[in-house]
CSV table of C-alpha atoms in Angstrom, one decimal:
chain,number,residue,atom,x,y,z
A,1,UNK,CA,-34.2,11.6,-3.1
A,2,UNK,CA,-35.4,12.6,-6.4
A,3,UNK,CA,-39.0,13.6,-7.0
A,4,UNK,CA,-41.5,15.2,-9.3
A,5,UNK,CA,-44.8,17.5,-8.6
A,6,UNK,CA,-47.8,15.5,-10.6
A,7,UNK,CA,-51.9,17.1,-10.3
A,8,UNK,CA,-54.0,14.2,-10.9
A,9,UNK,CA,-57.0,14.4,-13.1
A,10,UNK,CA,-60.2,15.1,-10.6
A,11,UNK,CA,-61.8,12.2,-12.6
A,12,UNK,CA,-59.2,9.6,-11.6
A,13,UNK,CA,-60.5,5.7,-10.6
A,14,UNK,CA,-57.5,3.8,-10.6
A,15,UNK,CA,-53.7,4.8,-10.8
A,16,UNK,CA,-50.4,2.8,-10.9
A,17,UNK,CA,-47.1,3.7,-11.0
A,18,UNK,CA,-45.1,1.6,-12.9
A,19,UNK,CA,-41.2,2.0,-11.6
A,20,UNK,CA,-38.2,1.5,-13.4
A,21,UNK,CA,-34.7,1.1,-12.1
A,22,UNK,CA,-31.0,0.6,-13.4
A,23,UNK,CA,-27.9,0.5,-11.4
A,24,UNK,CA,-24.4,1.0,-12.6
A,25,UNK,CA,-20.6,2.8,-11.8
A,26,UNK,CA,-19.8,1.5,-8.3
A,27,UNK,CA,-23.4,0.0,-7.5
A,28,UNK,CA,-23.4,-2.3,-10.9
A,29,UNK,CA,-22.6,-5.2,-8.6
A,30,UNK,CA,-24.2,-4.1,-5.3
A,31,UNK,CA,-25.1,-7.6,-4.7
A,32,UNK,CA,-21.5,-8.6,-4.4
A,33,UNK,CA,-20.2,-5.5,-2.3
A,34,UNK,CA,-19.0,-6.1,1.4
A,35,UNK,CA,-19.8,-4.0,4.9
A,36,UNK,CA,-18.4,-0.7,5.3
A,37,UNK,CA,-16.2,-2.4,8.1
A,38,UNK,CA,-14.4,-4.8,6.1
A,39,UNK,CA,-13.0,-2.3,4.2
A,40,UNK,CA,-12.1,0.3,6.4
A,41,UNK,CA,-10.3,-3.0,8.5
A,42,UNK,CA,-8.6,-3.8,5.0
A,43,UNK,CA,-7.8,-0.1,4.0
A,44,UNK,CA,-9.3,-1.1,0.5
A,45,UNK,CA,-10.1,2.4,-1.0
A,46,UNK,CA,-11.4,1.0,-4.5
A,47,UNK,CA,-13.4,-1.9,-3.7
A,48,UNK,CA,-17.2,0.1,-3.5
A,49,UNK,CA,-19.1,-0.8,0.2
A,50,UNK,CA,-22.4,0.1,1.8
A,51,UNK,CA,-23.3,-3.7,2.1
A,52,UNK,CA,-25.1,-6.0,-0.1
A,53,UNK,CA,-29.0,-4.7,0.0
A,54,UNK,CA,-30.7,-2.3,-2.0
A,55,UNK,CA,-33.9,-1.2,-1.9
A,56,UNK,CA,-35.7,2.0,-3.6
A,57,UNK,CA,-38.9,3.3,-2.4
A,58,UNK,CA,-41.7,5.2,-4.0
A,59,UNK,CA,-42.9,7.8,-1.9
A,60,UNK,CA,-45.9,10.2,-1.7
A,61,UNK,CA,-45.9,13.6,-0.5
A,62,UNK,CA,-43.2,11.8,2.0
A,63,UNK,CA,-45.0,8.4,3.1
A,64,UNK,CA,-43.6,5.2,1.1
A,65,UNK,CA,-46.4,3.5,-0.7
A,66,UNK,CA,-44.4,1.5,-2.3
A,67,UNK,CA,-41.0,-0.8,-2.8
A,68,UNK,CA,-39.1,-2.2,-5.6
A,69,UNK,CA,-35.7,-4.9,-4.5
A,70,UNK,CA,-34.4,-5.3,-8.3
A,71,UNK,CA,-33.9,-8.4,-10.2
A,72,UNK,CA,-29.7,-8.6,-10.2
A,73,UNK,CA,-29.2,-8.0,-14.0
A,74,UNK,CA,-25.8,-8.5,-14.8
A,75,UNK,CA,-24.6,-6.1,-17.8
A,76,UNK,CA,-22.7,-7.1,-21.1
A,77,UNK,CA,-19.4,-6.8,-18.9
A,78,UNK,CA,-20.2,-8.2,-16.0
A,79,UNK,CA,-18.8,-11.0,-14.2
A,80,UNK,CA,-16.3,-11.9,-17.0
A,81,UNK,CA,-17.1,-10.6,-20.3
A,82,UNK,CA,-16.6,-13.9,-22.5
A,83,UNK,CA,-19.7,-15.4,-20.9
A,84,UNK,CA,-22.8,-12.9,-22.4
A,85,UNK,CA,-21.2,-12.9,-26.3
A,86,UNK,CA,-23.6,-13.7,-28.0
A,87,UNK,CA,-26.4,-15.0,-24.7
A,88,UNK,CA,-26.3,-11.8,-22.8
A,89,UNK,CA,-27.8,-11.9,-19.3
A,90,UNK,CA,-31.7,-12.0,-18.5
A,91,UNK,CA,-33.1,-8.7,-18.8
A,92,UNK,CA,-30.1,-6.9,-19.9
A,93,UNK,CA,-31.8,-5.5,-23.0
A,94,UNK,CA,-34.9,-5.2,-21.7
A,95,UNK,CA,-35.1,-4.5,-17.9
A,96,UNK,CA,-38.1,-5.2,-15.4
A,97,UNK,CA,-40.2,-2.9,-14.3
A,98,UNK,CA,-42.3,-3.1,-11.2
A,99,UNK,CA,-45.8,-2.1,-10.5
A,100,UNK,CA,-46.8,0.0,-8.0
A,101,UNK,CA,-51.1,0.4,-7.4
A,102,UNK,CA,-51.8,4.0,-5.8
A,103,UNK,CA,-55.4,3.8,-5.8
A,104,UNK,CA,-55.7,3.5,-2.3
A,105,UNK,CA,-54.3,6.7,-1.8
A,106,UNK,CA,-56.7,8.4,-4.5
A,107,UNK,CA,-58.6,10.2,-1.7
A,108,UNK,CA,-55.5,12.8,-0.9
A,109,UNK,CA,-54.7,13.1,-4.8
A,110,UNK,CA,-58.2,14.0,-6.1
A,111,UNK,CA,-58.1,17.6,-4.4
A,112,UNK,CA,-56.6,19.1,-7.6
A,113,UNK,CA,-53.5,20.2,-5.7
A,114,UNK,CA,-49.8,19.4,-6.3
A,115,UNK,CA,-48.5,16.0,-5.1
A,116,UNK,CA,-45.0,15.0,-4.7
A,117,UNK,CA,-43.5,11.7,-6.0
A,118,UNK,CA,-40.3,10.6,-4.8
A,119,UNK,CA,-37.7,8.1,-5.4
A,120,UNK,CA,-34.6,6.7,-3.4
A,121,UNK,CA,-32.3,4.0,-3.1
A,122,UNK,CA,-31.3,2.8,0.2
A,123,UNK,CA,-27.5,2.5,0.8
A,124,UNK,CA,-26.9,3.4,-2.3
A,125,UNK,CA,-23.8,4.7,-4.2
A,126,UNK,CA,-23.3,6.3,-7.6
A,127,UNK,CA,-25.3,5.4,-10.3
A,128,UNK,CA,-28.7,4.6,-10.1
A,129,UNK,CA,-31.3,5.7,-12.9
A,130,UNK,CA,-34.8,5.4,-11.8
A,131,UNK,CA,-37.5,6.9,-13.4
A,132,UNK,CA,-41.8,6.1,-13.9
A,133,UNK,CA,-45.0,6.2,-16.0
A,134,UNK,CA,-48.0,7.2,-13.9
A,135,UNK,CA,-50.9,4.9,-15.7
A,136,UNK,CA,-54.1,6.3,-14.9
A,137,UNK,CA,-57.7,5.4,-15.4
A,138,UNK,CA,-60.4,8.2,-16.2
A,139,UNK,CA,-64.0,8.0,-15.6
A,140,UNK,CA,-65.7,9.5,-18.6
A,141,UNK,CA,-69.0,9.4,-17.4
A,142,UNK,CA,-68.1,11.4,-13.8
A,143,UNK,CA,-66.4,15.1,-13.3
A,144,UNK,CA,-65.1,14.0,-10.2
A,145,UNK,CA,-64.0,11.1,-8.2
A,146,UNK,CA,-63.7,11.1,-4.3
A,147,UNK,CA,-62.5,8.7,-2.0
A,148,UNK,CA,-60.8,8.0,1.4
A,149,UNK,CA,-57.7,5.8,2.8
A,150,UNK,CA,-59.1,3.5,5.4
A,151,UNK,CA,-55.9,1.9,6.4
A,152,UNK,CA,-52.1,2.1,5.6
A,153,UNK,CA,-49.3,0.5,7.0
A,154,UNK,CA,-45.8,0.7,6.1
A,155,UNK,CA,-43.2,-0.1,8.6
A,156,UNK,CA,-39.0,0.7,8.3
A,157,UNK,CA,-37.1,-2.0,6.3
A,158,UNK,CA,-35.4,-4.4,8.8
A,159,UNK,CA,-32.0,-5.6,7.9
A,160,UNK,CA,-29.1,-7.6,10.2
A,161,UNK,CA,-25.9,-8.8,8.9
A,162,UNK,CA,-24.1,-11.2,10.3
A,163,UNK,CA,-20.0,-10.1,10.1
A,164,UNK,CA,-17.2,-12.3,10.8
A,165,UNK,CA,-14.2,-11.8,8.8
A,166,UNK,CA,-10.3,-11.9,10.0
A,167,UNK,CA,-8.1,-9.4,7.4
A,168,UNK,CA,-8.9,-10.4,4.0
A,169,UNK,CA,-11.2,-13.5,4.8
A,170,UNK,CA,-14.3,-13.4,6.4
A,171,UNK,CA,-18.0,-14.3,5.8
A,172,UNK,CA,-21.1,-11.6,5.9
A,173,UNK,CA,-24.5,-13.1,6.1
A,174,UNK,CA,-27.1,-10.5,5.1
A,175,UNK,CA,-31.1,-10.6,5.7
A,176,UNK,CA,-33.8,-7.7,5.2
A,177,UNK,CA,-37.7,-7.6,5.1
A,178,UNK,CA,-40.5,-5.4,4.7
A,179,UNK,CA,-44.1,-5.2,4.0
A,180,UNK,CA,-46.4,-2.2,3.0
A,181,UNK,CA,-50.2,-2.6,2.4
A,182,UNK,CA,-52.9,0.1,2.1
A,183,UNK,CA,-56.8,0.3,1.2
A,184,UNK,CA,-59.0,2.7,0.4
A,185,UNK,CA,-62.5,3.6,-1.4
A,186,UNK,CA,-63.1,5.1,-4.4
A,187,UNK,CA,-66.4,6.5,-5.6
A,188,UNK,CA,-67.1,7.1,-9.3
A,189,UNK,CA,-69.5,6.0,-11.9
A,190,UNK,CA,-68.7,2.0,-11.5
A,191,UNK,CA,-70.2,2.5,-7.8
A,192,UNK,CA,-67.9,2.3,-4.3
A,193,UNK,CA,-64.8,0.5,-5.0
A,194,UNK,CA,-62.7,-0.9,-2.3
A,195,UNK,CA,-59.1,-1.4,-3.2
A,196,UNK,CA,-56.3,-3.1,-1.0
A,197,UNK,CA,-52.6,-3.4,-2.5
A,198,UNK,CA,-49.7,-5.0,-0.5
A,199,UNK,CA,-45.8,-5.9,-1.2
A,200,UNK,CA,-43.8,-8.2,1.3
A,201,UNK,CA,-40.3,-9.0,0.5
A,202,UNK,CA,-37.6,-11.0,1.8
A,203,UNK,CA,-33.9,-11.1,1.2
A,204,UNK,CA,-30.8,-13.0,1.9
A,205,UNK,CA,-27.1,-12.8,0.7
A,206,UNK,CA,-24.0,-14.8,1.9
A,207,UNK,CA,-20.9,-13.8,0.9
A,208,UNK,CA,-17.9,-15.4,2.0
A,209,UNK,CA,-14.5,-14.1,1.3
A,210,UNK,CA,-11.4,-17.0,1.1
A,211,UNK,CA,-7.7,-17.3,0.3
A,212,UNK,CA,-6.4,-14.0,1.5
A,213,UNK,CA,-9.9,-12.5,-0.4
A,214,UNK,CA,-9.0,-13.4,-3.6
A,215,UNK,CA,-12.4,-16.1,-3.7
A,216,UNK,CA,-15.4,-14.7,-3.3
A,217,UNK,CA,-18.6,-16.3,-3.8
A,218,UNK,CA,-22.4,-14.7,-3.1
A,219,UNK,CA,-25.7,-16.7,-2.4
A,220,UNK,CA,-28.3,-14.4,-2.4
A,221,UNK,CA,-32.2,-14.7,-2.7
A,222,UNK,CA,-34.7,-11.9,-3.2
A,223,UNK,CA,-37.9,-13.0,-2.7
A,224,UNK,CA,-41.3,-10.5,-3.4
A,225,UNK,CA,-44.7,-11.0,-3.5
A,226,UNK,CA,-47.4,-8.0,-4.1
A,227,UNK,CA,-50.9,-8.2,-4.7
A,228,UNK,CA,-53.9,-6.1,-5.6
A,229,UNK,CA,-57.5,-7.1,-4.8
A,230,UNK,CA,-60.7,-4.1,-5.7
A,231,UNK,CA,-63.9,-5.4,-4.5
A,232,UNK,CA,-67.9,-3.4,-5.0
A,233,UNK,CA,-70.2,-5.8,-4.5
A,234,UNK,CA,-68.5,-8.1,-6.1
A,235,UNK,CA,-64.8,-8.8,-6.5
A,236,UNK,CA,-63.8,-6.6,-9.9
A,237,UNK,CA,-60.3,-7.6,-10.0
A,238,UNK,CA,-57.7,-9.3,-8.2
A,239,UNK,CA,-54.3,-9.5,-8.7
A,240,UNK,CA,-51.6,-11.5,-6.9
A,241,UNK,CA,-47.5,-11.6,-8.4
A,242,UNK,CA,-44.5,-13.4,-6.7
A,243,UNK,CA,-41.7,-13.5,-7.9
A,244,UNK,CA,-37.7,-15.0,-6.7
A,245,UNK,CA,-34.9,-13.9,-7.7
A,246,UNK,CA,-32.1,-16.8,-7.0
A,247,UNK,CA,-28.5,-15.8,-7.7
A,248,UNK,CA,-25.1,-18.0,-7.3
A,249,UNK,CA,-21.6,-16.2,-8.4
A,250,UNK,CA,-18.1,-17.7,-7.7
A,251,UNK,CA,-15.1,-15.5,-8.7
A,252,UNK,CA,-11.7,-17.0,-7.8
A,253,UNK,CA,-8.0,-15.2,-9.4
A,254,UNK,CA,-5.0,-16.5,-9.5
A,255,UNK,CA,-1.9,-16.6,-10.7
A,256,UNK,CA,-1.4,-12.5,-10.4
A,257,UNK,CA,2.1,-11.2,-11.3
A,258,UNK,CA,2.0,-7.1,-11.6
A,259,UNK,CA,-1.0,-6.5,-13.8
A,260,UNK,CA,-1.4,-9.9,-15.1
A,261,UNK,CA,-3.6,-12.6,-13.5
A,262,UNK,CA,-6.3,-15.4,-14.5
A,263,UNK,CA,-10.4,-15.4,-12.9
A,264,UNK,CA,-12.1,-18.6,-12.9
A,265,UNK,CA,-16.1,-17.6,-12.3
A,266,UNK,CA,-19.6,-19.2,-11.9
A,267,UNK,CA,-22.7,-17.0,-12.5
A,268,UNK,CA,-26.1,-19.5,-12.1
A,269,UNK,CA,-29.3,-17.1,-11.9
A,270,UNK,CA,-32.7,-16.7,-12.4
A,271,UNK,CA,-35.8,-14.7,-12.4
A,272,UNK,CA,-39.3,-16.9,-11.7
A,273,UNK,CA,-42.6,-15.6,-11.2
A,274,UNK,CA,-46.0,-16.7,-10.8
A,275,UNK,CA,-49.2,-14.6,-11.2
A,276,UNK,CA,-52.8,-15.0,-10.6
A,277,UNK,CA,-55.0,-12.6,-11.8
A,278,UNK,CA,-58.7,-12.7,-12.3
A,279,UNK,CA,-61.4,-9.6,-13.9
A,280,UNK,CA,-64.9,-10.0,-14.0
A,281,UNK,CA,-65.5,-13.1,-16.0
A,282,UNK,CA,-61.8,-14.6,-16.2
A,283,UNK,CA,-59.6,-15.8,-13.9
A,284,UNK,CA,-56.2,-17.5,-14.9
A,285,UNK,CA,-52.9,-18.6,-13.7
A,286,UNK,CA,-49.4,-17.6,-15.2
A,287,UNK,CA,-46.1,-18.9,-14.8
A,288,UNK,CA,-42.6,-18.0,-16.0
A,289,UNK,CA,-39.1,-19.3,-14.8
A,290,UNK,CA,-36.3,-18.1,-16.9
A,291,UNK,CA,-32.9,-20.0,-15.6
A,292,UNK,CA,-29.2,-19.0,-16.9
A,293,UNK,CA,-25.8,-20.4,-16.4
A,294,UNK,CA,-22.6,-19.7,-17.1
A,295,UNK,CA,-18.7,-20.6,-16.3
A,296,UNK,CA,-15.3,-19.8,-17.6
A,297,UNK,CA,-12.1,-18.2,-16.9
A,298,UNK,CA,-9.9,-15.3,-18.6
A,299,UNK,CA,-6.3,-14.0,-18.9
A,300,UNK,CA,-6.3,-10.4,-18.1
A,301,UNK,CA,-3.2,-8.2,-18.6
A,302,UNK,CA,-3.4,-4.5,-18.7
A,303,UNK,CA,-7.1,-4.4,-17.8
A,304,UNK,CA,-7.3,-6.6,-21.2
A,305,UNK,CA,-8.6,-9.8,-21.6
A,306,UNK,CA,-5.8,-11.5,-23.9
A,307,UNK,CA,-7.2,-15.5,-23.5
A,308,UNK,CA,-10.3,-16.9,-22.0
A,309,UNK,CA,-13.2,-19.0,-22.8
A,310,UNK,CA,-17.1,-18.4,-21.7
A,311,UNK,CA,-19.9,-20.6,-22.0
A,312,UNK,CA,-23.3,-20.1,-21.3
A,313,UNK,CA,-26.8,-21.9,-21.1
A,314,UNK,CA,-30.1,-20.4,-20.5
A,315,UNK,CA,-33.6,-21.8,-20.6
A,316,UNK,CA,-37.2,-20.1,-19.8
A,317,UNK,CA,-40.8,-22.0,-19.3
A,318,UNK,CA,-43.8,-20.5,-19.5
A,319,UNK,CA,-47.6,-22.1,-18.5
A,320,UNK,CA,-51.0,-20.6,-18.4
A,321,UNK,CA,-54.4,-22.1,-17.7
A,322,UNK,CA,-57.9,-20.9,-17.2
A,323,UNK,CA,-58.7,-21.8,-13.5
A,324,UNK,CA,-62.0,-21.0,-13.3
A,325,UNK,CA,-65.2,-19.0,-15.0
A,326,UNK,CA,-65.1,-16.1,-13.0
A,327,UNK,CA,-65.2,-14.2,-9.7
A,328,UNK,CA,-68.0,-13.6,-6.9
């Protein structure tokens, strides 16, 4: 785990942690990567393990508050090379980044003491970059804030796979959840202000291994929805996000003499998200689905691709409408 020691400002109403993560070396296709036991069965010393889940958590002062499981961007090499020249994959230039709210822990940070942040990655293996801005809202008017956590619950991820496999073949079905929610009260200048923020995720990956392990093809779904909702006497804001992440990859080689042999490959994936979001006297409704696909095969020799074609087709929608004149 990686962390930093932050004070926050005694005048502090509101604070969120926006996280950002990026995965490459032996964890660029996690998504893809196979039990520890098929491996070690296989005596496969290159092909990188630790399953097919990844989750990094935001901690405080040692309690997770928080959770990101990260859209699957596939990099400018990624797959087979041919396919992202000149479409590159959805958010590959310009990652996500997730939101954490912290407000509901305000009443431990507003003692003008030290606080530790920390990051990690479950099962994860080299490289992951993960870094944050702390966004943080002042109250001008006050010296000092104070506030309590009424309630916070946070329990340990759950994950089963499924494993069946019989020397190179074999399928493993993967599933994890978890859920996190806190609240707490905030006293400043705008009056008492109750704030609750929850995540809940889902996850499943298949990924069956065929013809002596030379087809391989991964199903997975990452499902998250988070939500924020700060209420005085009235409701001030509300905030709810879900988001899916569906993903669909078929690599098949062939044809392998030494250090020559062809891929076929299918990538189809997509990042959708719908948002509701109202503040004082608006409230409206957002939604996004950006699709790719992609197939093709190459001739590699040498580690070079020497023939191959890629093609790929992407498409995004976006819609946003008023849904009502405000909140009560």
């Amino acid at each position: 785990m990686q962390s930093k020691k932050l004070v926050i400002p005694s005048n502090t109403y509101r604070a969120v942690l926006e996280v950002f993560v990026s995965f490459h070396s032996n964890d660029e296709d996690w998504y893809m990567h196979p039990p520890n036991e098929y491996i070690e069965a296989n005596n496969i010393s290159l092909l990188p393990g630790n399953g097919a889940v990844r989750e990094s958590t935001v901690q405080l002062d040692g309690d997770v508050v928080g959770a990101v499981w990260p859209f699957t961007v596939i990099y400018t090499g990624g797959v087979n090379p041919l396919f992202w020249r000149p479409i590159t994959a959805i958010g590959s230039f310009n990652l996500p980044t997730y939101d954490i709210d912290i407000t509901p822990f305000l009443g431990k940070l507003l003692d003008g003491k030290e606080h530790n942040f920390g990051f990690s990655v479950t099962n994860a293996l080299d490289v992951w970059f993960i870094d944050a801005n702390l966004h943080i809202w002042l109250d001008h008017k006050s010296e000092k804030t104070f506030g309590s956590l009424v309630s916070y619950e946070a329990p340990k991820l759950t994950l089963h796979v499924d494993s069946n496999f019989s020397a190179l073949d074999g399928r493993f079905v993967t599933s994890a959840g978890r859920h996190i929610s806190a609240t707490g009260w905030v006293n400043s200048s705008y009056g008492n202000v109750m704030t609750t923020f929850y995540q809940r995720f889902s996850y499943k990956n298949s990924n069956l291994y065929s013809k002596n392990g030379t087809f391989q093809v991964v199903n997975q779904t990452i499902d998250a929805k988070s939500g924020v909702f700060a209420k005085s006497s009235v409701v001030l804001f509300l905030e709810e996000v879900h988001r899916t992440f569906p993903l669909y990859i078929f690599s098949g080689t062939s044809d392998q003499v030494g250090d020559e042999y062809s891929l076929v490959s299918v990538v189809k994936m997509g990042f959708n998200e719908r948002r509701i979001s109202g503040r004082k006297q608006e409230f409206s409704y957002i939604s996004l689905r950006n699709a790719q696909s992609a197939h093709g095969y190459m001739k590699v020799k040498k580690n070079l691709v020497v023939d191959g074609l890629g093609e790929t087709r992407g498409g995004q929608k976006a819609r946003a409408r008023e849904l009502g004149s405000g909140l009560a």
